[in-house]
């Protein structure tokens, strides 16, 4: 891959190889209620994903590499470990370890008592796992994880969006250590969560603006079917609610200008990529989460609002009547009352 030097500190920045791409259409979702948001500071800032352990404690990964544990009410944040990279998607394994997707470190497992990390996967088929995005473990000990793109790390995620190439994947890590790519050609694979009955995994494609089901059981085993398509925003991390609903963080609304740019000459996107960062397009700042029915993809709950200090929601998790939200635009977790999300 070619590299060019960026504006700050001579840090190598990868070039991009964009193609013309037709973005999906936009289908509106039902109007969603606003909600009062409580903010909880997180050491290290920008908590991308948030998960809940068996005792109700909250766990998140910060911009500075820290893995932070908070009490169920969001109090007493404690840095338990540090990946040395950028932790993204998290989940708890059956053995109690915290599985961590890190860019560019790969797929890690952390002992939550000692804070020590073990690298599970850092390369696939001889290439580095640069952008491990989200992870889950099934009841038989099989681990599935998404790779947003094979070409970039999270620090250059905009390059993947501007390229508009389907370089995302879903991988399976078997208990014996075998790694298999089970779905490829995804447009920025991101969130991943099992359905409540364990029959399928739900996958979010951020650029593709859709949720799909990868079937684990039944006559459709190994196939992919759509769940919610033509979304009006870019879906990020996913989680499964207590009643089986699929919670989705909508990081930013679809941008008609960006969609037109994607369909136009690739050279224009190269020019955008070479602009100084302050001049590059900025995502619209909203707080947007949606719950989808796991069978039909209908919207069943959610929140859409704005907040002066919180936006770009990247994750959402239920706990004790609350919804906790992560963000890559704020040094906080956000919290709303679950009851306030009803339609």
mmCIF file of N, CA and C in Angstrom, residues 140-217:
data_model
loop_
_atom_site.group_PDB
_atom_site.id
_atom_site.type_symbol
_atom_site.label_atom_id
_atom_site.label_comp_id
_atom_site.label_asym_id
_atom_site.label_seq_id
_atom_site.Cartn_x
_atom_site.Cartn_y
_atom_site.Cartn_z
ATOM 1 N N UNK A 140 -21.581 -22.562 22.389
ATOM 2 C CA UNK A 140 -20.636 -23.670 22.244
ATOM 3 C C UNK A 140 -19.179 -23.219 22.290
ATOM 4 N N UNK A 141 -18.948 -21.952 22.619
ATOM 5 C CA UNK A 141 -17.589 -21.444 22.736
ATOM 6 C C UNK A 141 -17.000 -20.912 21.443
ATOM 7 N N UNK A 142 -17.784 -20.871 20.374
ATOM 8 C CA UNK A 142 -17.321 -20.293 19.116
ATOM 9 C C UNK A 142 -17.387 -18.772 19.196
ATOM 10 N N UNK A 143 -16.332 -18.119 18.741
ATOM 11 C CA UNK A 143 -16.265 -16.664 18.747
ATOM 12 C C UNK A 143 -16.430 -16.159 17.314
ATOM 13 N N UNK A 144 -17.308 -15.198 17.144
ATOM 14 C CA UNK A 144 -17.478 -14.525 15.860
ATOM 15 C C UNK A 144 -17.045 -13.074 16.023
ATOM 16 N N UNK A 145 -16.386 -12.536 14.994
ATOM 17 C CA UNK A 145 -15.980 -11.129 15.083
ATOM 18 C C UNK A 145 -16.007 -10.495 13.701
ATOM 19 N N UNK A 146 -16.299 -9.199 13.694
ATOM 20 C CA UNK A 146 -16.334 -8.454 12.448
ATOM 21 C C UNK A 146 -15.011 -7.728 12.232
ATOM 22 N N UNK A 147 -14.727 -7.518 10.961
ATOM 23 C CA UNK A 147 -13.575 -6.733 10.513
ATOM 24 C C UNK A 147 -14.139 -5.655 9.596
ATOM 25 N N UNK A 148 -14.016 -4.402 10.000
ATOM 26 C CA UNK A 148 -14.657 -3.338 9.227
ATOM 27 C C UNK A 148 -14.058 -3.196 7.836
ATOM 28 N N UNK A 149 -12.734 -3.272 7.754
ATOM 29 C CA UNK A 149 -12.030 -3.157 6.485
ATOM 30 C C UNK A 149 -10.675 -3.821 6.618
ATOM 31 N N UNK A 150 -10.186 -4.367 5.522
ATOM 32 C CA UNK A 150 -8.852 -4.965 5.523
ATOM 33 C C UNK A 150 -7.762 -3.941 5.249
ATOM 34 N N UNK A 151 -8.146 -2.714 4.881
ATOM 35 C CA UNK A 151 -7.164 -1.761 4.354
ATOM 36 C C UNK A 151 -6.745 -0.673 5.331
ATOM 37 N N UNK A 152 -7.533 -0.420 6.377
ATOM 38 C CA UNK A 152 -7.275 0.737 7.239
ATOM 39 C C UNK A 152 -7.423 0.364 8.706
ATOM 40 N N UNK A 153 -6.825 1.180 9.563
ATOM 41 C CA UNK A 153 -7.087 1.105 10.995
ATOM 42 C C UNK A 153 -8.200 2.100 11.332
ATOM 43 N N UNK A 154 -8.654 2.047 12.575
ATOM 44 C CA UNK A 154 -9.750 2.921 12.980
ATOM 45 C C UNK A 154 -9.378 4.397 12.850
ATOM 46 N N UNK A 155 -8.109 4.727 13.013
ATOM 47 C CA UNK A 155 -7.710 6.127 12.896
ATOM 48 C C UNK A 155 -7.934 6.697 11.514
ATOM 49 N N UNK A 156 -8.017 5.837 10.504
ATOM 50 C CA UNK A 156 -8.246 6.266 9.125
ATOM 51 C C UNK A 156 -9.571 5.727 8.589
ATOM 52 N N UNK A 157 -10.571 5.600 9.490
ATOM 53 C CA UNK A 157 -11.848 5.016 9.076
ATOM 54 C C UNK A 157 -12.492 5.774 7.933
ATOM 55 N N UNK A 158 -12.272 7.096 7.874
ATOM 56 C CA UNK A 158 -12.872 7.879 6.798
ATOM 57 C C UNK A 158 -12.357 7.417 5.442
ATOM 58 N N UNK A 159 -11.114 6.934 5.396
ATOM 59 C CA UNK A 159 -10.582 6.420 4.138
ATOM 60 C C UNK A 159 -11.400 5.250 3.623
ATOM 61 N N UNK A 160 -11.826 4.368 4.542
ATOM 62 C CA UNK A 160 -12.647 3.229 4.130
ATOM 63 C C UNK A 160 -13.991 3.702 3.586
ATOM 64 N N UNK A 161 -14.586 4.707 4.226
ATOM 65 C CA UNK A 161 -15.872 5.236 3.766
ATOM 66 C C UNK A 161 -15.726 5.888 2.394
ATOM 67 N N UNK A 162 -14.669 6.673 2.208
ATOM 68 C CA UNK A 162 -14.469 7.352 0.936
ATOM 69 C C UNK A 162 -14.148 6.368 -0.186
ATOM 70 N N UNK A 163 -13.438 5.295 0.125
ATOM 71 C CA UNK A 163 -13.143 4.294 -0.905
ATOM 72 C C UNK A 163 -14.399 3.623 -1.430
ATOM 73 N N UNK A 164 -15.344 3.342 -0.516
ATOM 74 C CA UNK A 164 -16.600 2.662 -0.872
ATOM 75 C C UNK A 164 -16.340 1.294 -1.503
ATOM 76 N N UNK A 165 -15.396 0.569 -0.942
ATOM 77 C CA UNK A 165 -15.129 -0.799 -1.374
ATOM 78 C C UNK A 165 -15.602 -1.764 -0.286
ATOM 79 N N UNK A 166 -16.192 -2.889 -0.676
ATOM 80 C CA UNK A 166 -16.711 -3.841 0.319
ATOM 81 C C UNK A 166 -15.599 -4.729 0.879
ATOM 82 N N UNK A 167 -14.806 -4.165 1.778
ATOM 83 C CA UNK A 167 -13.656 -4.872 2.347
ATOM 84 C C UNK A 167 -13.943 -5.426 3.745
ATOM 85 N N UNK A 168 -15.212 -5.430 4.168
ATOM 86 C CA UNK A 168 -15.549 -5.907 5.502
ATOM 87 C C UNK A 168 -15.866 -7.391 5.522
ATOM 88 N N UNK A 169 -15.681 -8.005 6.699
ATOM 89 C CA UNK A 169 -15.854 -9.449 6.835
ATOM 90 C C UNK A 169 -16.435 -9.828 8.189
ATOM 91 N N UNK A 170 -17.042 -11.030 8.212
ATOM 92 C CA UNK A 170 -17.393 -11.694 9.462
ATOM 93 C C UNK A 170 -16.561 -12.962 9.545
ATOM 94 N N UNK A 171 -15.840 -13.125 10.652
ATOM 95 C CA UNK A 171 -14.966 -14.273 10.851
ATOM 96 C C UNK A 171 -15.456 -15.122 12.017
ATOM 97 N N UNK A 172 -15.080 -16.397 11.975
ATOM 98 C CA UNK A 172 -15.385 -17.322 13.063
ATOM 99 C C UNK A 172 -14.084 -17.896 13.622
ATOM 100 N N UNK A 173 -13.958 -17.857 14.947
ATOM 101 C CA UNK A 173 -12.832 -18.472 15.642
ATOM 102 C C UNK A 173 -13.358 -19.672 16.408
ATOM 103 N N UNK A 174 -13.000 -20.869 15.957
ATOM 104 C CA UNK A 174 -13.452 -22.091 16.607
ATOM 105 C C UNK A 174 -12.640 -22.362 17.876
ATOM 106 N N UNK A 175 -13.187 -23.159 18.795
ATOM 107 C CA UNK A 175 -12.459 -23.455 20.033
ATOM 108 C C UNK A 175 -11.071 -24.064 19.801
ATOM 109 N N UNK A 176 -10.867 -24.727 18.653
ATOM 110 C CA UNK A 176 -9.552 -25.308 18.381
ATOM 111 C C UNK A 176 -8.571 -24.323 17.763
ATOM 112 N N UNK A 177 -8.986 -23.064 17.625
ATOM 113 C CA UNK A 177 -8.102 -22.028 17.099
ATOM 114 C C UNK A 177 -8.223 -21.768 15.615
ATOM 115 N N UNK A 178 -9.040 -22.538 14.916
ATOM 116 C CA UNK A 178 -9.221 -22.338 13.480
ATOM 117 C C UNK A 178 -10.015 -21.066 13.210
ATOM 118 N N UNK A 179 -9.535 -20.263 12.270
ATOM 119 C CA UNK A 179 -10.233 -19.037 11.875
ATOM 120 C C UNK A 179 -10.778 -19.215 10.462
ATOM 121 N N UNK A 180 -12.066 -18.935 10.291
ATOM 122 C CA UNK A 180 -12.730 -19.053 8.995
ATOM 123 C C UNK A 180 -13.479 -17.766 8.695
ATOM 124 N N UNK A 181 -13.333 -17.263 7.484
ATOM 125 C CA UNK A 181 -14.142 -16.127 7.049
ATOM 126 C C UNK A 181 -15.480 -16.677 6.559
ATOM 127 N N UNK A 182 -16.559 -16.325 7.255
ATOM 128 C CA UNK A 182 -17.862 -16.894 6.916
ATOM 129 C C UNK A 182 -18.704 -15.964 6.039
ATOM 130 N N UNK A 183 -18.448 -14.663 6.109
ATOM 131 C CA UNK A 183 -19.125 -13.698 5.231
ATOM 132 C C UNK A 183 -18.090 -12.660 4.822
ATOM 133 N N UNK A 184 -18.004 -12.370 3.533
ATOM 134 C CA UNK A 184 -17.105 -11.312 3.084
ATOM 135 C C UNK A 184 -17.883 -10.320 2.225
ATOM 136 N N UNK A 185 -17.190 -9.325 1.703
ATOM 137 C CA UNK A 185 -17.822 -8.348 0.830
ATOM 138 C C UNK A 185 -18.801 -7.424 1.517
ATOM 139 N N UNK A 186 -18.566 -7.141 2.809
ATOM 140 C CA UNK A 186 -19.462 -6.270 3.564
ATOM 141 C C UNK A 186 -18.972 -4.821 3.500
ATOM 142 N N UNK A 187 -19.931 -3.897 3.494
ATOM 143 C CA UNK A 187 -19.603 -2.471 3.436
ATOM 144 C C UNK A 187 -19.457 -1.919 4.855
ATOM 145 N N UNK A 188 -18.219 -1.992 5.347
ATOM 146 C CA UNK A 188 -17.850 -1.523 6.685
ATOM 147 C C UNK A 188 -18.624 -2.302 7.752
ATOM 148 N N UNK A 189 -18.281 -3.590 7.867
ATOM 149 C CA UNK A 189 -18.891 -4.440 8.897
ATOM 150 C C UNK A 189 -18.598 -3.866 10.269
ATOM 151 N N UNK A 190 -19.598 -3.868 11.142
ATOM 152 C CA UNK A 190 -19.424 -3.209 12.431
ATOM 153 C C UNK A 190 -20.082 -4.016 13.540
ATOM 154 N N UNK A 191 -21.251 -3.564 14.035
ATOM 155 C CA UNK A 191 -21.894 -4.202 15.170
ATOM 156 C C UNK A 191 -22.255 -5.658 14.931
ATOM 157 N N UNK A 192 -22.289 -6.423 16.041
ATOM 158 C CA UNK A 192 -22.563 -7.850 15.967
ATOM 159 C C UNK A 192 -23.224 -8.272 17.272
ATOM 160 N N UNK A 193 -24.358 -8.962 17.176
ATOM 161 C CA UNK A 193 -25.042 -9.432 18.387
ATOM 162 C C UNK A 193 -25.874 -10.664 18.044
ATOM 163 N N UNK A 194 -25.998 -11.617 18.966
ATOM 164 C CA UNK A 194 -26.829 -12.788 18.698
ATOM 165 C C UNK A 194 -28.297 -12.486 18.944
ATOM 166 N N UNK A 195 -29.170 -13.166 18.230
ATOM 167 C CA UNK A 195 -30.581 -13.113 18.576
ATOM 168 C C UNK A 195 -30.779 -13.844 19.903
ATOM 169 N N UNK A 196 -31.867 -13.530 20.598
ATOM 170 C CA UNK A 196 -32.088 -14.089 21.931
ATOM 171 C C UNK A 196 -32.193 -15.609 21.915
ATOM 172 N N UNK A 197 -32.693 -16.167 20.823
ATOM 173 C CA UNK A 197 -32.839 -17.619 20.745
ATOM 174 C C UNK A 197 -31.599 -18.315 20.196
ATOM 175 N N UNK A 198 -30.558 -17.536 19.869
ATOM 176 C CA UNK A 198 -29.323 -18.119 19.379
ATOM 177 C C UNK A 198 -29.376 -18.650 17.964
ATOM 178 N N UNK A 199 -30.433 -18.354 17.236
ATOM 179 C CA UNK A 199 -30.577 -18.898 15.883
ATOM 180 C C UNK A 199 -29.746 -18.150 14.851
ATOM 181 N N UNK A 200 -29.379 -16.910 15.150
ATOM 182 C CA UNK A 200 -28.675 -16.098 14.164
ATOM 183 C C UNK A 200 -27.847 -15.020 14.860
ATOM 184 N N UNK A 201 -26.913 -14.463 14.104
ATOM 185 C CA UNK A 201 -26.202 -13.259 14.503
ATOM 186 C C UNK A 201 -26.713 -12.103 13.654
ATOM 187 N N UNK A 202 -26.870 -10.942 14.266
ATOM 188 C CA UNK A 202 -27.239 -9.745 13.522
ATOM 189 C C UNK A 202 -25.970 -8.926 13.292
ATOM 190 N N UNK A 203 -25.759 -8.531 12.045
ATOM 191 C CA UNK A 203 -24.567 -7.789 11.636
ATOM 192 C C UNK A 203 -24.994 -6.417 11.140
ATOM 193 N N UNK A 204 -24.246 -5.397 11.537
ATOM 194 C CA UNK A 204 -24.470 -4.045 11.022
ATOM 195 C C UNK A 204 -23.401 -3.711 9.989
ATOM 196 N N UNK A 205 -23.835 -3.172 8.851
ATOM 197 C CA UNK A 205 -22.918 -2.604 7.868
ATOM 198 C C UNK A 205 -23.092 -1.086 7.914
ATOM 199 N N UNK A 206 -22.074 -0.418 8.413
ATOM 200 C CA UNK A 206 -22.183 1.024 8.624
ATOM 201 C C UNK A 206 -22.364 1.760 7.298
ATOM 202 N N UNK A 207 -21.511 1.484 6.324
ATOM 203 C CA UNK A 207 -21.649 2.167 5.045
ATOM 204 C C UNK A 207 -22.822 1.620 4.243
ATOM 205 N N UNK A 208 -23.064 0.328 4.351
ATOM 206 C CA UNK A 208 -24.199 -0.259 3.637
ATOM 207 C C UNK A 208 -25.544 0.137 4.206
ATOM 208 N N UNK A 209 -25.547 0.720 5.412
ATOM 209 C CA UNK A 209 -26.762 1.197 6.080
ATOM 210 C C UNK A 209 -27.832 0.114 6.155
ATOM 211 N N UNK A 210 -27.414 -1.051 6.681
ATOM 212 C CA UNK A 210 -28.368 -2.138 6.830
ATOM 213 C C UNK A 210 -27.934 -3.076 7.947
ATOM 214 N N UNK A 211 -28.928 -3.822 8.456
ATOM 215 C CA UNK A 211 -28.709 -4.916 9.383
ATOM 216 C C UNK A 211 -29.095 -6.204 8.676
ATOM 217 N N UNK A 212 -28.289 -7.243 8.880
ATOM 218 C CA UNK A 212 -28.553 -8.539 8.272
ATOM 219 C C UNK A 212 -28.429 -9.627 9.323
ATOM 220 N N UNK A 213 -29.008 -10.796 9.027
ATOM 221 C CA UNK A 213 -28.898 -11.949 9.917
ATOM 222 C C UNK A 213 -28.046 -13.027 9.249
ATOM 223 N N UNK A 214 -27.034 -13.474 9.994
ATOM 224 C CA UNK A 214 -26.240 -14.628 9.582
ATOM 225 C C UNK A 214 -26.750 -15.806 10.391
ATOM 226 N N UNK A 215 -27.312 -16.814 9.702
ATOM 227 C CA UNK A 215 -28.031 -17.883 10.379
ATOM 228 C C UNK A 215 -27.082 -18.954 10.912
ATOM 229 N N UNK A 216 -27.291 -19.307 12.173
ATOM 230 C CA UNK A 216 -26.481 -20.316 12.846
ATOM 231 C C UNK A 216 -27.178 -21.665 12.926
ATOM 232 N N UNK A 217 -28.499 -21.680 12.820
ATOM 233 C CA UNK A 217 -29.268 -22.914 12.949
ATOM 234 C C UNK A 217 -30.359 -22.951 11.879
#
